[in-house]
Amino acid sequence: MERTVVRCAAGHVFSTESFPLQNLGHDRIGPGRLLRCPQCARLRHAVPVAGQLKR
C-alpha cells in the first residue's frame, strides 16, 4: 500500500496509508479528506502535501 504525505488544517504534516481519492456523483469533492491527525488526535481536514514522494 502506498503512503501519502498530508497536512492537516492545524498545519501538522504526517503520512497515511489510506487517502482515498474518489468521485462522489458527477462532481469531484476536491483533494481534501477528513482524517484523524496523530499529533493533535482530532478529526481534521487534510490535503496531500505538494512535492512529496509517495512511498
mmCIF file of N, CA and C in Angstrom:
data_model
loop_
_atom_site.group_PDB
_atom_site.id
_atom_site.type_symbol
_atom_site.label_atom_id
_atom_site.label_comp_id
_atom_site.label_asym_id
_atom_site.label_seq_id
_atom_site.Cartn_x
_atom_site.Cartn_y
_atom_site.Cartn_z
ATOM 1 N N MET A 1 0.842 -1.173 0.000
ATOM 2 C CA MET A 1 0.000 0.000 0.000
ATOM 3 C C MET A 1 0.892 1.243 0.000
ATOM 4 N N GLU A 2 0.533 2.229 -0.789
ATOM 5 C CA GLU A 2 1.277 3.487 -0.852
ATOM 6 C C GLU A 2 0.974 4.362 0.346
ATOM 7 N N ARG A 3 1.977 5.120 0.770
ATOM 8 C CA ARG A 3 1.781 6.104 1.831
ATOM 9 C C ARG A 3 1.761 7.481 1.194
ATOM 10 N N THR A 4 0.891 8.346 1.684
ATOM 11 C CA THR A 4 0.745 9.699 1.172
ATOM 12 C C THR A 4 1.048 10.681 2.289
ATOM 13 N N VAL A 5 1.884 11.679 2.006
ATOM 14 C CA VAL A 5 2.193 12.725 2.984
ATOM 15 C C VAL A 5 1.097 13.777 2.890
ATOM 16 N N VAL A 6 0.481 14.101 4.041
ATOM 17 C CA VAL A 6 -0.625 15.050 4.080
ATOM 18 C C VAL A 6 -0.375 16.102 5.154
ATOM 19 N N ARG A 7 -1.098 17.236 5.035
ATOM 20 C CA ARG A 7 -1.044 18.307 6.031
ATOM 21 C C ARG A 7 -2.459 18.535 6.529
ATOM 22 N N CYS A 8 -2.631 18.548 7.863
ATOM 23 C CA CYS A 8 -3.960 18.782 8.422
ATOM 24 C C CYS A 8 -4.230 20.282 8.511
ATOM 25 N N ALA A 9 -5.452 20.645 8.851
ATOM 26 C CA ALA A 9 -5.857 22.041 8.914
ATOM 27 C C ALA A 9 -5.088 22.819 9.981
ATOM 28 N N ALA A 10 -4.540 22.131 10.983
ATOM 29 C CA ALA A 10 -3.748 22.789 12.021
ATOM 30 C C ALA A 10 -2.289 22.952 11.606
ATOM 31 N N GLY A 11 -1.916 22.413 10.421
ATOM 32 C CA GLY A 11 -0.558 22.558 9.916
ATOM 33 C C GLY A 11 0.367 21.394 10.209
ATOM 34 N N HIS A 12 -0.132 20.346 10.858
ATOM 35 C CA HIS A 12 0.699 19.177 11.148
ATOM 36 C C HIS A 12 0.886 18.337 9.886
ATOM 37 N N VAL A 13 2.104 17.876 9.660
ATOM 38 C CA VAL A 13 2.416 17.046 8.487
ATOM 39 C C VAL A 13 2.647 15.623 8.963
ATOM 40 N N PHE A 14 1.976 14.670 8.301
ATOM 41 C CA PHE A 14 2.134 13.255 8.639
ATOM 42 C C PHE A 14 1.825 12.423 7.411
ATOM 43 N N SER A 15 2.120 11.140 7.477
ATOM 44 C CA SER A 15 1.828 10.261 6.346
ATOM 45 C C SER A 15 0.721 9.295 6.738
ATOM 46 N N THR A 16 -0.015 8.862 5.736
ATOM 47 C CA THR A 16 -1.121 7.938 5.957
ATOM 48 C C THR A 16 -1.120 6.894 4.853
ATOM 49 N N GLU A 17 -1.583 5.695 5.186
ATOM 50 C CA GLU A 17 -1.651 4.633 4.184
ATOM 51 C C GLU A 17 -2.863 4.767 3.301
ATOM 52 N N SER A 18 -3.978 5.186 3.862
ATOM 53 C CA SER A 18 -5.185 5.284 3.048
ATOM 54 C C SER A 18 -5.575 6.739 2.886
ATOM 55 N N PHE A 19 -5.590 7.207 1.672
ATOM 56 C CA PHE A 19 -6.040 8.552 1.348
ATOM 57 C C PHE A 19 -6.861 8.429 0.084
ATOM 58 N N PRO A 20 -8.113 7.944 0.215
ATOM 59 C CA PRO A 20 -8.921 7.645 -0.961
ATOM 60 C C PRO A 20 -9.238 8.893 -1.775
ATOM 61 N N LEU A 21 -8.998 8.814 -3.068
ATOM 62 C CA LEU A 21 -9.353 9.898 -3.982
ATOM 63 C C LEU A 21 -10.443 9.368 -4.894
ATOM 64 N N GLN A 22 -11.676 9.582 -4.484
ATOM 65 C CA GLN A 22 -12.785 9.030 -5.244
ATOM 66 C C GLN A 22 -13.770 10.132 -5.611
ATOM 67 N N ASN A 23 -14.522 9.876 -6.632
ATOM 68 C CA ASN A 23 -15.560 10.808 -7.055
ATOM 69 C C ASN A 23 -16.881 10.414 -6.416
ATOM 70 N N LEU A 24 -17.642 11.415 -6.014
ATOM 71 C CA LEU A 24 -18.979 11.165 -5.500
ATOM 72 C C LEU A 24 -19.963 11.808 -6.456
ATOM 73 N N GLY A 25 -20.662 11.002 -7.191
ATOM 74 C CA GLY A 25 -21.607 11.527 -8.172
ATOM 75 C C GLY A 25 -20.897 12.122 -9.375
ATOM 76 N N HIS A 26 -21.442 13.189 -9.911
ATOM 77 C CA HIS A 26 -20.889 13.793 -11.110
ATOM 78 C C HIS A 26 -19.772 14.787 -10.816
ATOM 79 N N ASP A 27 -19.758 15.379 -9.640
ATOM 80 C CA ASP A 27 -18.768 16.401 -9.297
ATOM 81 C C ASP A 27 -17.730 15.841 -8.341
ATOM 82 N N ARG A 28 -16.500 16.243 -8.558
ATOM 83 C CA ARG A 28 -15.425 15.847 -7.660
ATOM 84 C C ARG A 28 -15.498 16.712 -6.405
ATOM 85 N N ILE A 29 -15.290 16.109 -5.236
ATOM 86 C CA ILE A 29 -15.422 16.860 -3.989
ATOM 87 C C ILE A 29 -14.118 17.531 -3.568
ATOM 88 N N GLY A 30 -13.056 17.370 -4.333
ATOM 89 C CA GLY A 30 -11.788 18.025 -4.024
ATOM 90 C C GLY A 30 -10.769 17.062 -3.440
ATOM 91 N N PRO A 31 -9.548 17.553 -3.222
ATOM 92 C CA PRO A 31 -8.470 16.680 -2.772
ATOM 93 C C PRO A 31 -8.463 16.423 -1.265
ATOM 94 N N GLY A 32 -9.183 17.202 -0.485
ATOM 95 C CA GLY A 32 -9.143 17.075 0.966
ATOM 96 C C GLY A 32 -10.017 15.957 1.500
ATOM 97 N N ARG A 33 -9.619 15.408 2.638
ATOM 98 C CA ARG A 33 -10.379 14.356 3.309
ATOM 99 C C ARG A 33 -10.311 14.582 4.807
ATOM 100 N N LEU A 34 -11.273 14.037 5.537
ATOM 101 C CA LEU A 34 -11.231 14.073 6.994
ATOM 102 C C LEU A 34 -10.419 12.886 7.488
ATOM 103 N N LEU A 35 -9.369 13.186 8.244
ATOM 104 C CA LEU A 35 -8.505 12.155 8.816
ATOM 105 C C LEU A 35 -8.230 12.504 10.272
ATOM 106 N N ARG A 36 -7.931 11.494 11.061
ATOM 107 C CA ARG A 36 -7.542 11.755 12.448
ATOM 108 C C ARG A 36 -6.053 12.078 12.460
ATOM 109 N N CYS A 37 -5.724 13.286 12.923
ATOM 110 C CA CYS A 37 -4.332 13.733 12.993
ATOM 111 C C CYS A 37 -3.651 13.035 14.172
ATOM 112 N N PRO A 38 -2.505 12.378 13.946
ATOM 113 C CA PRO A 38 -1.832 11.690 15.052
ATOM 114 C C PRO A 38 -1.160 12.647 16.036
ATOM 115 N N GLN A 39 -0.942 13.898 15.643
ATOM 116 C CA GLN A 39 -0.261 14.840 16.532
ATOM 117 C C GLN A 39 -1.226 15.541 17.488
ATOM 118 N N CYS A 40 -2.422 15.900 17.013
ATOM 119 C CA CYS A 40 -3.375 16.579 17.897
ATOM 120 C C CYS A 40 -4.561 15.675 18.252
ATOM 121 N N ALA A 41 -4.615 14.473 17.678
ATOM 122 C CA ALA A 41 -5.639 13.463 17.975
ATOM 123 C C ALA A 41 -7.057 13.943 17.696
ATOM 124 N N ARG A 42 -7.215 14.825 16.710
ATOM 125 C CA ARG A 42 -8.541 15.324 16.339
ATOM 126 C C ARG A 42 -8.831 14.971 14.893
ATOM 127 N N LEU A 43 -10.092 14.893 14.583
ATOM 128 C CA LEU A 43 -10.514 14.670 13.206
ATOM 129 C C LEU A 43 -10.368 16.000 12.472
ATOM 130 N N ARG A 44 -9.486 16.034 11.476
ATOM 131 C CA ARG A 44 -9.168 17.281 10.782
ATOM 132 C C ARG A 44 -9.255 17.099 9.272
ATOM 133 N N HIS A 45 -9.485 18.202 8.585
ATOM 134 C CA HIS A 45 -9.430 18.218 7.128
ATOM 135 C C HIS A 45 -7.957 18.145 6.743
ATOM 136 N N ALA A 46 -7.596 17.219 5.854
ATOM 137 C CA ALA A 46 -6.213 17.039 5.432
ATOM 138 C C ALA A 46 -6.135 17.018 3.915
ATOM 139 N N VAL A 47 -5.037 17.570 3.392
ATOM 140 C CA VAL A 47 -4.796 17.592 1.946
ATOM 141 C C VAL A 47 -3.403 17.054 1.683
ATOM 142 N N PRO A 48 -3.168 16.457 0.514
ATOM 143 C CA PRO A 48 -1.829 15.983 0.170
ATOM 144 C C PRO A 48 -0.843 17.148 0.102
ATOM 145 N N VAL A 49 0.384 16.906 0.549
ATOM 146 C CA VAL A 49 1.441 17.920 0.500
ATOM 147 C C VAL A 49 2.068 17.870 -0.885
ATOM 148 N N ALA A 50 2.087 18.998 -1.563
ATOM 149 C CA ALA A 50 2.647 19.065 -2.919
ATOM 150 C C ALA A 50 4.166 18.853 -2.876
ATOM 151 N N GLY A 51 4.674 18.127 -3.859
ATOM 152 C CA GLY A 51 6.105 17.928 -3.990
ATOM 153 C C GLY A 51 6.672 16.800 -3.153
ATOM 154 N N GLN A 52 5.857 16.076 -2.410
ATOM 155 C CA GLN A 52 6.343 14.959 -1.593
ATOM 156 C C GLN A 52 6.226 13.666 -2.373
ATOM 157 N N LEU A 53 7.182 12.778 -2.191
ATOM 158 C CA LEU A 53 7.168 11.482 -2.865
ATOM 159 C C LEU A 53 6.267 10.529 -2.114
ATOM 160 N N LYS A 54 5.547 9.712 -2.852
ATOM 161 C CA LYS A 54 4.721 8.659 -2.253
ATOM 162 C C LYS A 54 5.602 7.453 -2.047
ATOM 163 N N ARG A 55 5.420 6.782 -0.936
ATOM 164 C CA ARG A 55 6.226 5.598 -0.625
ATOM 165 C C ARG A 55 5.339 4.412 -0.383
#
